[in-house]
PDB file of C-alpha atoms in Angstrom:
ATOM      1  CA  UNK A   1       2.282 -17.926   7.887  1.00  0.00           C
ATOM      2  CA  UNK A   2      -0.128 -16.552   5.662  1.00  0.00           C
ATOM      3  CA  UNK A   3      -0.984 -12.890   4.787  1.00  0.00           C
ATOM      4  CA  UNK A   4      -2.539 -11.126   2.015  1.00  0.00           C
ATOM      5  CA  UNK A   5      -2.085  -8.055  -0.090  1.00  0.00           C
ATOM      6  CA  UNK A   6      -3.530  -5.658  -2.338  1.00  0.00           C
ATOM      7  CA  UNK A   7      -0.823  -5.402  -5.276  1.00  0.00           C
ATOM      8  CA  UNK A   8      -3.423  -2.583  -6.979  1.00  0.00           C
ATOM      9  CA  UNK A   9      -4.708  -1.014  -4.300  1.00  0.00           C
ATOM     10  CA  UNK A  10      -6.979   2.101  -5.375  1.00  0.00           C
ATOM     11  CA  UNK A  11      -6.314   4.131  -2.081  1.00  0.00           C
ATOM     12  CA  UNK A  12      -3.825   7.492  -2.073  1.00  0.00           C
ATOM     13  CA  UNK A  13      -2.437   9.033   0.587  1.00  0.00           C
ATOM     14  CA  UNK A  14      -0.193  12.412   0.901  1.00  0.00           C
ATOM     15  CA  UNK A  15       3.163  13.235   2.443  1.00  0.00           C
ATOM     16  CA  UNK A  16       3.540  16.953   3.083  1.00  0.00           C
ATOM     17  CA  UNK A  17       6.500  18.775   4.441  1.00  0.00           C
ATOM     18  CA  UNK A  18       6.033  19.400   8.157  1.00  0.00           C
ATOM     19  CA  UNK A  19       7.229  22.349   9.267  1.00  0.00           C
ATOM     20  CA  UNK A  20       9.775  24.904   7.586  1.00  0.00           C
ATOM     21  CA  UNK A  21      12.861  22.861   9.628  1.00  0.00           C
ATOM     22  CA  UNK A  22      13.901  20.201   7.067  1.00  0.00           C
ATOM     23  CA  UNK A  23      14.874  18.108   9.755  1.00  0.00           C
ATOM     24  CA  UNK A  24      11.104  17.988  10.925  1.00  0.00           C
ATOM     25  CA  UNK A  25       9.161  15.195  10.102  1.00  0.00           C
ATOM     26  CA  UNK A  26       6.948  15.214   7.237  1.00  0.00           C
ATOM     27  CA  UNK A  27       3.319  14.829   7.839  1.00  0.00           C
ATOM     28  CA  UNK A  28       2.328  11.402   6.565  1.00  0.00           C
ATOM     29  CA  UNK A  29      -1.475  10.422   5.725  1.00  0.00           C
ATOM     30  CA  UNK A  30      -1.253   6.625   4.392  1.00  0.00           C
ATOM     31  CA  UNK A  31      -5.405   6.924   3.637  1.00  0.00           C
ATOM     32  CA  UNK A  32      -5.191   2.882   3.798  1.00  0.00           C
ATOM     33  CA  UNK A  33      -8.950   1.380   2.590  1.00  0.00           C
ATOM     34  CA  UNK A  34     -10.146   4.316   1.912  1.00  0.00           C
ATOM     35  CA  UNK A  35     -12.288   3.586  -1.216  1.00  0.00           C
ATOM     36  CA  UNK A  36     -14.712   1.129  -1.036  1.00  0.00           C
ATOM     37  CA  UNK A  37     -13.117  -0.990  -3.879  1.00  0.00           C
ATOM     38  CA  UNK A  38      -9.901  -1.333  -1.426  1.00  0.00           C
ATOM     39  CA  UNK A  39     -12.113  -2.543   1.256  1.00  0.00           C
ATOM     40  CA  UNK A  40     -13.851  -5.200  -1.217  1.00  0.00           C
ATOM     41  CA  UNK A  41     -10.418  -6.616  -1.770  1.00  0.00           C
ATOM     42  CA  UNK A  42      -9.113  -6.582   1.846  1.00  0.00           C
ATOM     43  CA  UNK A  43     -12.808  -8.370   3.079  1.00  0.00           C
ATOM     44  CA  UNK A  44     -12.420 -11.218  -0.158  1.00  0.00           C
ATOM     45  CA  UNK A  45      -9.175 -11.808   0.325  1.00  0.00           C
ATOM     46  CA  UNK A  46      -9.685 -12.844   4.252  1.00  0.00           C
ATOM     47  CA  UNK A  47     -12.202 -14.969   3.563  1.00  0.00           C
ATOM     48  CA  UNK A  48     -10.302 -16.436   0.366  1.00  0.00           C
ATOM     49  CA  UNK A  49      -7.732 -17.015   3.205  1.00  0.00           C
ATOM     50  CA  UNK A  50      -9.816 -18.680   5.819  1.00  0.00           C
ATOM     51  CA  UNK A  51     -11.500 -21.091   3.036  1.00  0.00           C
ATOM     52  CA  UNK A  52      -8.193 -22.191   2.012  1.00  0.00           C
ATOM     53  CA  UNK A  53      -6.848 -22.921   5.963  1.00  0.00           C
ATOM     54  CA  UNK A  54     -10.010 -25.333   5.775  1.00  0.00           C
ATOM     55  CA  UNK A  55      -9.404 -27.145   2.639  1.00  0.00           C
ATOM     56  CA  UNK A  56      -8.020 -30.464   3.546  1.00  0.00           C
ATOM     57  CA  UNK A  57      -4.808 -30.956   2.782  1.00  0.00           C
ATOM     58  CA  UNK A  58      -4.159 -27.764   4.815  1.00  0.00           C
ATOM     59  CA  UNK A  59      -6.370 -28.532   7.507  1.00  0.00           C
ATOM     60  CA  UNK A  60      -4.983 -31.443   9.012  1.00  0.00           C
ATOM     61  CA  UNK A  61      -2.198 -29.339   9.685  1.00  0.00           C
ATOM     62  CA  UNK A  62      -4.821 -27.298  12.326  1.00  0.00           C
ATOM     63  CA  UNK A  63      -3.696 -23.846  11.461  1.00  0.00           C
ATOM     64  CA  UNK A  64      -4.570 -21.242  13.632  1.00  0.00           C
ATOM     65  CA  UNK A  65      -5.957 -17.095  12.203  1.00  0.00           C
ATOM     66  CA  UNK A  66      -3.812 -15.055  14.837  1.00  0.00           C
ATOM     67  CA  UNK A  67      -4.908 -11.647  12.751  1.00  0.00           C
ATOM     68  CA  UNK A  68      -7.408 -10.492  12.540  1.00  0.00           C
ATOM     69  CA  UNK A  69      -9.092 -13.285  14.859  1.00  0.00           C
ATOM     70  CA  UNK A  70     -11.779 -16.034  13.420  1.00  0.00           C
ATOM     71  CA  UNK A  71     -14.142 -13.912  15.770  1.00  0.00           C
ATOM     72  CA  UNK A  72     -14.473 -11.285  13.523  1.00  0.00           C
ATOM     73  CA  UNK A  73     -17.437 -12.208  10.940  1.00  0.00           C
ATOM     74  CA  UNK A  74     -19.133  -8.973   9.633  1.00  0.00           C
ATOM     75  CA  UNK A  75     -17.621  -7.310   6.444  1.00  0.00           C
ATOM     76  CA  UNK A  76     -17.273  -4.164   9.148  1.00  0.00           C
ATOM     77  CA  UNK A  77     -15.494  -5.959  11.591  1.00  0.00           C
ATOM     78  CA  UNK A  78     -12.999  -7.241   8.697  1.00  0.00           C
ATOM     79  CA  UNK A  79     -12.575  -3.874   7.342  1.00  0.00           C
ATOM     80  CA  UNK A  80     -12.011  -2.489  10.719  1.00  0.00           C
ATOM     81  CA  UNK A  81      -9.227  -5.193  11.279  1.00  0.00           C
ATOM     82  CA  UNK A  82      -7.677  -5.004   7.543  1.00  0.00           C
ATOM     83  CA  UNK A  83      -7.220  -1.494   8.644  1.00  0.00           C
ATOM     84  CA  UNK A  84      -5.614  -1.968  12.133  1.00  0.00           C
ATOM     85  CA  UNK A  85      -2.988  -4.624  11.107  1.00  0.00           C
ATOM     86  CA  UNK A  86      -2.721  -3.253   7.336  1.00  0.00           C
ATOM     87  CA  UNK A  87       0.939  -1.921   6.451  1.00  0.00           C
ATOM     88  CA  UNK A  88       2.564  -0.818   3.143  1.00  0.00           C
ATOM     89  CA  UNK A  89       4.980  -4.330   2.971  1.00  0.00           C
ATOM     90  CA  UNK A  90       7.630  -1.448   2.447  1.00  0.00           C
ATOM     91  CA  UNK A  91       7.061  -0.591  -1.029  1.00  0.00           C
ATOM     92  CA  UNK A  92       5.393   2.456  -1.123  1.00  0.00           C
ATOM     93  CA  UNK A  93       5.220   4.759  -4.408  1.00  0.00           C
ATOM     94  CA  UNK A  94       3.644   7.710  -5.519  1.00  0.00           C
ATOM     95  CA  UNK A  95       4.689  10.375  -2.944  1.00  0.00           C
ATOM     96  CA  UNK A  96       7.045  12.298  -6.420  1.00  0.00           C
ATOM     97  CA  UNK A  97       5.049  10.954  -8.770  1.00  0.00           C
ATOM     98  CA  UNK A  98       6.171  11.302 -12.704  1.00  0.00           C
ATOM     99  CA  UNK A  99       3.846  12.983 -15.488  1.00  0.00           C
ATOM    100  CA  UNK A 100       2.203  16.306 -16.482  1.00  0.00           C
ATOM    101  CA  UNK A 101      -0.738  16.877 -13.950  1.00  0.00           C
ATOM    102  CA  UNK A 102      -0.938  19.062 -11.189  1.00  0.00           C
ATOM    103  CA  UNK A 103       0.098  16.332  -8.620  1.00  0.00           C
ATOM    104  CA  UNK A 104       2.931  15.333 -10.633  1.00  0.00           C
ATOM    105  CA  UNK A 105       6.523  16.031  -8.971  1.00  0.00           C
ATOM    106  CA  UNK A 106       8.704  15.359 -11.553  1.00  0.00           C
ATOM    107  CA  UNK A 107       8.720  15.141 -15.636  1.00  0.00           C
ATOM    108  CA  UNK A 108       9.635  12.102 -17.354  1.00  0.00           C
ATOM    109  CA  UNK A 109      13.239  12.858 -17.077  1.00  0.00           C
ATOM    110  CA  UNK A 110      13.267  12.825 -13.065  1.00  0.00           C
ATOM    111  CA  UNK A 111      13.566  16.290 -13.215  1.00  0.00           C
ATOM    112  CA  UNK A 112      11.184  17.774 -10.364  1.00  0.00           C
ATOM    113  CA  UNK A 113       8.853  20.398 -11.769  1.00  0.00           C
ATOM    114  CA  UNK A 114       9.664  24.000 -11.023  1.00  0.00           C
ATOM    115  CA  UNK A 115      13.397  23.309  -9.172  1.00  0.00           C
ATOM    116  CA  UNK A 116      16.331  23.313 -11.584  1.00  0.00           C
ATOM    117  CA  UNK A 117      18.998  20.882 -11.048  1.00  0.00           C
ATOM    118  CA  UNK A 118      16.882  18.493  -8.727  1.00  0.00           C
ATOM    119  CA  UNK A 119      15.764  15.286  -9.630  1.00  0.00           C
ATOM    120  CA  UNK A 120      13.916  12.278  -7.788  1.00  0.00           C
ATOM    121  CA  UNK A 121      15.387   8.853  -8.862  1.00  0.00           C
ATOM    122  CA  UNK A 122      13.251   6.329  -6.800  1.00  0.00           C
ATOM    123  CA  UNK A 123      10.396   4.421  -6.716  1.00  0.00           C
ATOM    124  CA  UNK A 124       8.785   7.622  -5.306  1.00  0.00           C
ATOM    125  CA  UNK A 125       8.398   8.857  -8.715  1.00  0.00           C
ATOM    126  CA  UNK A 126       6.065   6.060 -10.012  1.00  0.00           C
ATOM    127  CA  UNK A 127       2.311   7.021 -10.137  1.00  0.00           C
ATOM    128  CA  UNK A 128       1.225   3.486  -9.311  1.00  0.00           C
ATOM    129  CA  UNK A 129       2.704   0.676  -7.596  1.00  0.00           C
ATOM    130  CA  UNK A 130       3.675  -2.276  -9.340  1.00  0.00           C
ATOM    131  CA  UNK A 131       2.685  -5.977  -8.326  1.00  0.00           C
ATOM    132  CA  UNK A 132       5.861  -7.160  -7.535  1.00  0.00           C
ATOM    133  CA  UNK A 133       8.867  -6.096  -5.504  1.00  0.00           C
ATOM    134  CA  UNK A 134      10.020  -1.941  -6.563  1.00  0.00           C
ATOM    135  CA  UNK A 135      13.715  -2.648  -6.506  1.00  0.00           C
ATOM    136  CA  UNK A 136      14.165  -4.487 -10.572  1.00  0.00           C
ATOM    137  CA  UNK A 137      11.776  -1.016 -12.080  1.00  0.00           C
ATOM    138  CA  UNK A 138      14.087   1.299 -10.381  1.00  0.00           C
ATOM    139  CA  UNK A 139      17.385  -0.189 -11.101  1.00  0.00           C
ATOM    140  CA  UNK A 140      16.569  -0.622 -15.012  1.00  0.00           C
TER     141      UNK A 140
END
């Protein structure tokens, strides 16, 4: 199996709190591809994909694209696809992020802005994501 991913994507989406129940669910806006840069990746990186299915010592093995389907050509169509079978590989980041600005959640202490007593300690709190697995920058 292969698959690719964007370890820096450029794309932000929001979490905001639902309704005033806290057991409601939040309201969840992932924004996937949603600057072009993002898209440039997702469309290279399929076609870096399919190139390397035909090199030969690959190849002979006959692999076969399941997702998003060797049928789909146009830079659209890829886009389109990157988008419908896109997921976060269950690392995502950002939605408490640390620092000073106005979309910051918590200061570099963990301590969330404007709440005494609270803090965030999770990969929530990073601004960006990091290119490997979350779990070793949260533990240290």
């Amino acid at each position: 199996t292969v698959s690719v991913c964007n370890l820096r994507p450029e794309s932000r989406g929001t979490v905001h709190i639902g309704a005033p129940d806290p057991q409601s669910a939040p309201k969840i806006r992932p924004n996937y591809l949603s600057t072009e840069g993002d898209r440039t990746v997702a469309v290279a990186s399929l076609r870096h994909v399919r190139r390397l299915m035909k090199a030969r010592a690959i190849a002979r093995f006959a692999p076969e694209e399941m997702l998003p389907g060797a049928h789909y050509e146009s830079d659209e169509d890829l886009v389109r696809k990157a988008g419908d079978i896109g997921t976060t590989i269950f690392h995502p980041v950002g939605t408490c992020k640390m620092g000073a600005d106005s979309t910051a959640v918590v200061d570099r202490r963990l301590r969330v802005h404007g709440i005494s007593g609270l803090r965030v300690v999770d990969a929530s709190i990073m601004p960006t994501i990091v290119s490997g697995n979350t779990n070793s920058p949260v533990v240290m």
